[in-house]
Structures are given as C-alpha cells and as structure tokens.
Short mmCIF file of C-alpha atoms in Angstrom, two decimals:
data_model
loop_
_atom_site.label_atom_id
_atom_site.label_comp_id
_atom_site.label_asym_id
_atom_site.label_seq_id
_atom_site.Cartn_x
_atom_site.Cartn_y
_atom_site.Cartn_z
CA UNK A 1 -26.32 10.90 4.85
CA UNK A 2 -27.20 10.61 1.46
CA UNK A 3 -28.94 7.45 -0.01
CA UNK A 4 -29.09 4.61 2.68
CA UNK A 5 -30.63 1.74 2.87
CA UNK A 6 -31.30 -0.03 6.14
CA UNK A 7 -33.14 -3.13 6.03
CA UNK A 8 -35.32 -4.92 8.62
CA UNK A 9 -34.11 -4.99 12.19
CA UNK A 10 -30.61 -3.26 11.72
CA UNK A 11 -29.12 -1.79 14.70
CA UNK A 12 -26.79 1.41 14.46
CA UNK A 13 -25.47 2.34 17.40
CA UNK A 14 -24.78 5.93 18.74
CA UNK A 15 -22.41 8.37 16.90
CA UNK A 16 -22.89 6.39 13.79
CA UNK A 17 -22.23 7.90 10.02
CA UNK A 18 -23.45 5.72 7.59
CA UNK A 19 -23.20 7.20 3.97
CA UNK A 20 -24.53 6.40 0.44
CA UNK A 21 -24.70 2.52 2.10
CA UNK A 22 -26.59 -0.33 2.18
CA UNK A 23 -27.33 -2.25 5.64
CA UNK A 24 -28.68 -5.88 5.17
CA UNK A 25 -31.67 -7.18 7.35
CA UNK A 26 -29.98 -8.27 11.31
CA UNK A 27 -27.01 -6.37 10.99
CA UNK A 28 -25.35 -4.32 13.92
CA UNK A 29 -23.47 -1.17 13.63
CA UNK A 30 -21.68 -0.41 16.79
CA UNK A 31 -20.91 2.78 18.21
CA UNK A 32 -18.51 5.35 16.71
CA UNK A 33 -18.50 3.46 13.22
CA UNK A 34 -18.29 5.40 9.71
CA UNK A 35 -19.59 3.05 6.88
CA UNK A 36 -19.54 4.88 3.46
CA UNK A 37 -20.20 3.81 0.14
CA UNK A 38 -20.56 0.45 0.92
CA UNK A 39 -22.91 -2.60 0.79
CA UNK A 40 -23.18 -4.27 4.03
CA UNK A 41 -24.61 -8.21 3.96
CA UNK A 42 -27.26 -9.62 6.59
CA UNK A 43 -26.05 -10.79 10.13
CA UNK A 44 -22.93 -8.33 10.44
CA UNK A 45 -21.72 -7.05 13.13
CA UNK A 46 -19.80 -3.93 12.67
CA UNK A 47 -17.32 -2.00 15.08
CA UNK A 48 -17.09 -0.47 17.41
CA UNK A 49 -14.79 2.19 16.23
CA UNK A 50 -14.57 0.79 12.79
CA UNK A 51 -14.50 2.54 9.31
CA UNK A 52 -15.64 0.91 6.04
CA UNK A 53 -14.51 3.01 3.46
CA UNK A 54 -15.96 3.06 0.04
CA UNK A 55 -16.53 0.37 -2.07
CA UNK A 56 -16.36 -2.50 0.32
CA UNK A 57 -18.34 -5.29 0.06
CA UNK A 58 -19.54 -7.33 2.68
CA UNK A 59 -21.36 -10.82 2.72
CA UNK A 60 -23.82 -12.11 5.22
CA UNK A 61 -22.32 -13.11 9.17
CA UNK A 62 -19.33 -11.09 8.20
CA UNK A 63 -17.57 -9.43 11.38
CA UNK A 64 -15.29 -6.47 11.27
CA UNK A 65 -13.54 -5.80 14.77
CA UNK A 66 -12.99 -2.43 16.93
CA UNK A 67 -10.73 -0.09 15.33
CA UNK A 68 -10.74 -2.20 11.80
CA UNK A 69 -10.53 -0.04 8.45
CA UNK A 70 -12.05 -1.52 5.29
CA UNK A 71 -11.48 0.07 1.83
CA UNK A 72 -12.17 -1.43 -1.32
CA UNK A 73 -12.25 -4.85 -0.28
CA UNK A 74 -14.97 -7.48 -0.99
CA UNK A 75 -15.61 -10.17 1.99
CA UNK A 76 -17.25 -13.52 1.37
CA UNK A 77 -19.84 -14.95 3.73
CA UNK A 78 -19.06 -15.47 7.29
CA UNK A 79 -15.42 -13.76 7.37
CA UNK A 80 -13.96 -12.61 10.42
CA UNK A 81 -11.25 -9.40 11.04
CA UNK A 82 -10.82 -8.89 14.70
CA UNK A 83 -9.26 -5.48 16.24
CA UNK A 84 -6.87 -3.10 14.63
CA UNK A 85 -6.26 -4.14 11.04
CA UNK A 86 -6.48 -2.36 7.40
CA UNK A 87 -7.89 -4.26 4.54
CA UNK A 88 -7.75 -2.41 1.58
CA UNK A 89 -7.81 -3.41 -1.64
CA UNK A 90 -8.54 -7.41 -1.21
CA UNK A 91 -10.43 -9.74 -1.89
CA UNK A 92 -11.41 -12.69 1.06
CA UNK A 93 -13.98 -15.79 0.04
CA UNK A 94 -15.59 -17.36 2.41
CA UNK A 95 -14.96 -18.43 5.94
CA UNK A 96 -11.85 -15.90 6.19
CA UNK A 97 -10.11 -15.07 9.37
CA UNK A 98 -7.69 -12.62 10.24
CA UNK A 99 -5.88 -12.02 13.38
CA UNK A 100 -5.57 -9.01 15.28
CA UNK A 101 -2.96 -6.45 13.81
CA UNK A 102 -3.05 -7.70 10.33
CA UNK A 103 -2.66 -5.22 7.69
CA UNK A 104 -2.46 -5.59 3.73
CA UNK A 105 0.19 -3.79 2.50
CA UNK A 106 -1.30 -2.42 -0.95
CA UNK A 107 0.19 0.51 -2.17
CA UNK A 108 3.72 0.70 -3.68
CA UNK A 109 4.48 4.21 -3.16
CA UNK A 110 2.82 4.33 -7.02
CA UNK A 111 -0.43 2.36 -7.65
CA UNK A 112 -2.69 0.08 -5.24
CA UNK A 113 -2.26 -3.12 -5.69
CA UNK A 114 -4.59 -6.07 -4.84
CA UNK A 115 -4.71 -8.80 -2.51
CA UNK A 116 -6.40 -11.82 -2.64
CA UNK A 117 -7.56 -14.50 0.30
CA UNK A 118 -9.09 -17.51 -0.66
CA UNK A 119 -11.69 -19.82 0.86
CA UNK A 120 -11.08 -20.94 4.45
CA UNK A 121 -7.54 -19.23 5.20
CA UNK A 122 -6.36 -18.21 8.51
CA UNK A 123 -4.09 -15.21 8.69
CA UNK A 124 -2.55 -14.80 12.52
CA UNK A 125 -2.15 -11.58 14.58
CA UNK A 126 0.36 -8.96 13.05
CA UNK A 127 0.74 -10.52 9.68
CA UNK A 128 1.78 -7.67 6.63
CA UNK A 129 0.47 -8.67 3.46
CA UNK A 130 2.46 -7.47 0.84
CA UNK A 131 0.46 -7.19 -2.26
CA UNK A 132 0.30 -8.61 -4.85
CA UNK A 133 0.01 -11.09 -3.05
CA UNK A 134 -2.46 -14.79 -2.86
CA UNK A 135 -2.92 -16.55 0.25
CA UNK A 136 -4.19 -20.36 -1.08
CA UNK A 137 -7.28 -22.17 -0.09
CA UNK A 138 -7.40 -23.15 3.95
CA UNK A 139 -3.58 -22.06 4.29
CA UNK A 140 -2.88 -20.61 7.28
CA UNK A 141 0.13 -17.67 8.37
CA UNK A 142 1.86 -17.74 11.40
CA UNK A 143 1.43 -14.75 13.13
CA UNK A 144 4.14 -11.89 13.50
CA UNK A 145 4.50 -12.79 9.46
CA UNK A 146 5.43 -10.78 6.38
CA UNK A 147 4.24 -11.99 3.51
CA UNK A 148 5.92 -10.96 0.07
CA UNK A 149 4.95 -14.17 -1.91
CA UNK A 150 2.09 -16.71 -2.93
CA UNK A 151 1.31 -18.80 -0.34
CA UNK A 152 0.21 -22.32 -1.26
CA UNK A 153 -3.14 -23.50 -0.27
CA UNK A 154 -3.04 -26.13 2.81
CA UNK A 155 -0.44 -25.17 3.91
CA UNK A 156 1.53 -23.24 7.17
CA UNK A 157 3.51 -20.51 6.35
CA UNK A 158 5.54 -18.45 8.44
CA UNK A 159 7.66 -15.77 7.51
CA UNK A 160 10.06 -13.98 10.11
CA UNK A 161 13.39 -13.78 11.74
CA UNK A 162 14.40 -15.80 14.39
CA UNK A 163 14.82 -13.88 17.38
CA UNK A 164 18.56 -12.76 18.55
CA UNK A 165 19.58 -11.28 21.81
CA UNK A 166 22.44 -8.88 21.63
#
C-alpha cells in the first residue's frame, strides 16, 4: 500500500502488508508480517508474524524473529532479535543480539523514552529494559533481567532476585 519500494530479489511472503516502506535488495519478508513506514536494509530476514511499525530503521543482515514488534527503533548492521520481543523506541549499533522475550520498557505512563544498545551487546531471554536506559559496548545481561540502570560496557550484568521457596 502506498509508496513501496522493493529492490532486487526481495521475497514477501504470503499475507504480507508492507506500507509506505522500503525493502533493500535480498531481503525476505515472511508470512503474516506488517512492515509500515519503515526502511528495511539488504539481507534481512523478516518474520514470520512480525510487525515493524513506523519509523524503524533497519541495516543490512539484520534479523527480526516470529512474533517480534519494532517501533521507532533504528538497528545497526547485522543485529539479531529472536521470537517474541518489543523494541520500541531504541537504538542498537552493530552486531546486537537479543534474546527471546526481551522487551524495552519505554513509556512512563507519560512520554516515550529512549533506549540505547551499543556495539556488540548481548541481551539474554526475558530481559525488561527500563528506559532510559544504556547497555555499554559488548556487555552482556543475564537473562530473566530487569534493567533500571546504565550498564557498563564489558561487562556481565544480571539483575534479579534470588529464587525462594515458601
């Protein structure tokens, strides 16, 4: 719908909606995906089941898992968020992963507010970002995490209760 783009040897996938979008060269949408308003980078791979809400941003070899929704969010090359997580709001350099589960936590009940992943970090499975929030250069979160402050680049960080049995 509207003004797309779709660039040499895309793939979209059936019961696609792709919106005011652009889709760079080798990219695959997989089935049941909604991309609006968005500028997709070569090499992605998209889906299944995934939304990209407007003005996302997405480098080249960037992969966004089943059942992953995107909004506002700008993704450096070859970044990685596998099934079932919300990015909104962020920004992730390069060379990103996040686990399964992870969500970013960006609106106070008043105003969105931003969150930002830099180069090389690796955020485990179930991890809530609560932004503001900066995750440091090639630090990693344990998963299961809840994240209310910086987090210091090379580093682990792990954030959670230990668990009691009652």
């Amino acid at each position: 719908e509207g003004d797309v783009i779709l660039e040499d040897n895309v793939i979209i996938d059936s019961n696609c909606i792709i919106k005011d979008s652009v889709i760079g060269s080798d990219s695959k949408i997989q089935a049941n995906s909604i991309v609006e308003s968005a500028d997709i980078g070569e090499f992605c791979l998209i889906g299944p089941y995934a939304r990209v809400r407007p003005g996302t941003t997405l480098g080249d070899h960037v992969q966004i898992g089943n059942y992953v929704e995107v909004k506002a969010a700008t993704m450096g090359a070859g970044c990685k968020v596998n099934h079932l997580c919300y990015v909104g709001d962020a920004i992730l350099e390069e060379g990103v992963i996040i686990g399964a589960g992870t969500i970013t936590c960006n609106f106070d009940g008043i105003k969105n507010n931003n969150t930002y992943i830099e180069k090389g970090a690796f955020i485990g499975s179930s991890v809530q970002l609560v932004a503001p929030v900066r995750v440091g250069e090639n630090a990693c979160i344990g998963a299961g995490s809840t994240i209310t402050e910086d987090v210091p680049a090379n580093e682990l960080t792990v954030a959670r209760s230990r668990q009691t049995v009652i």
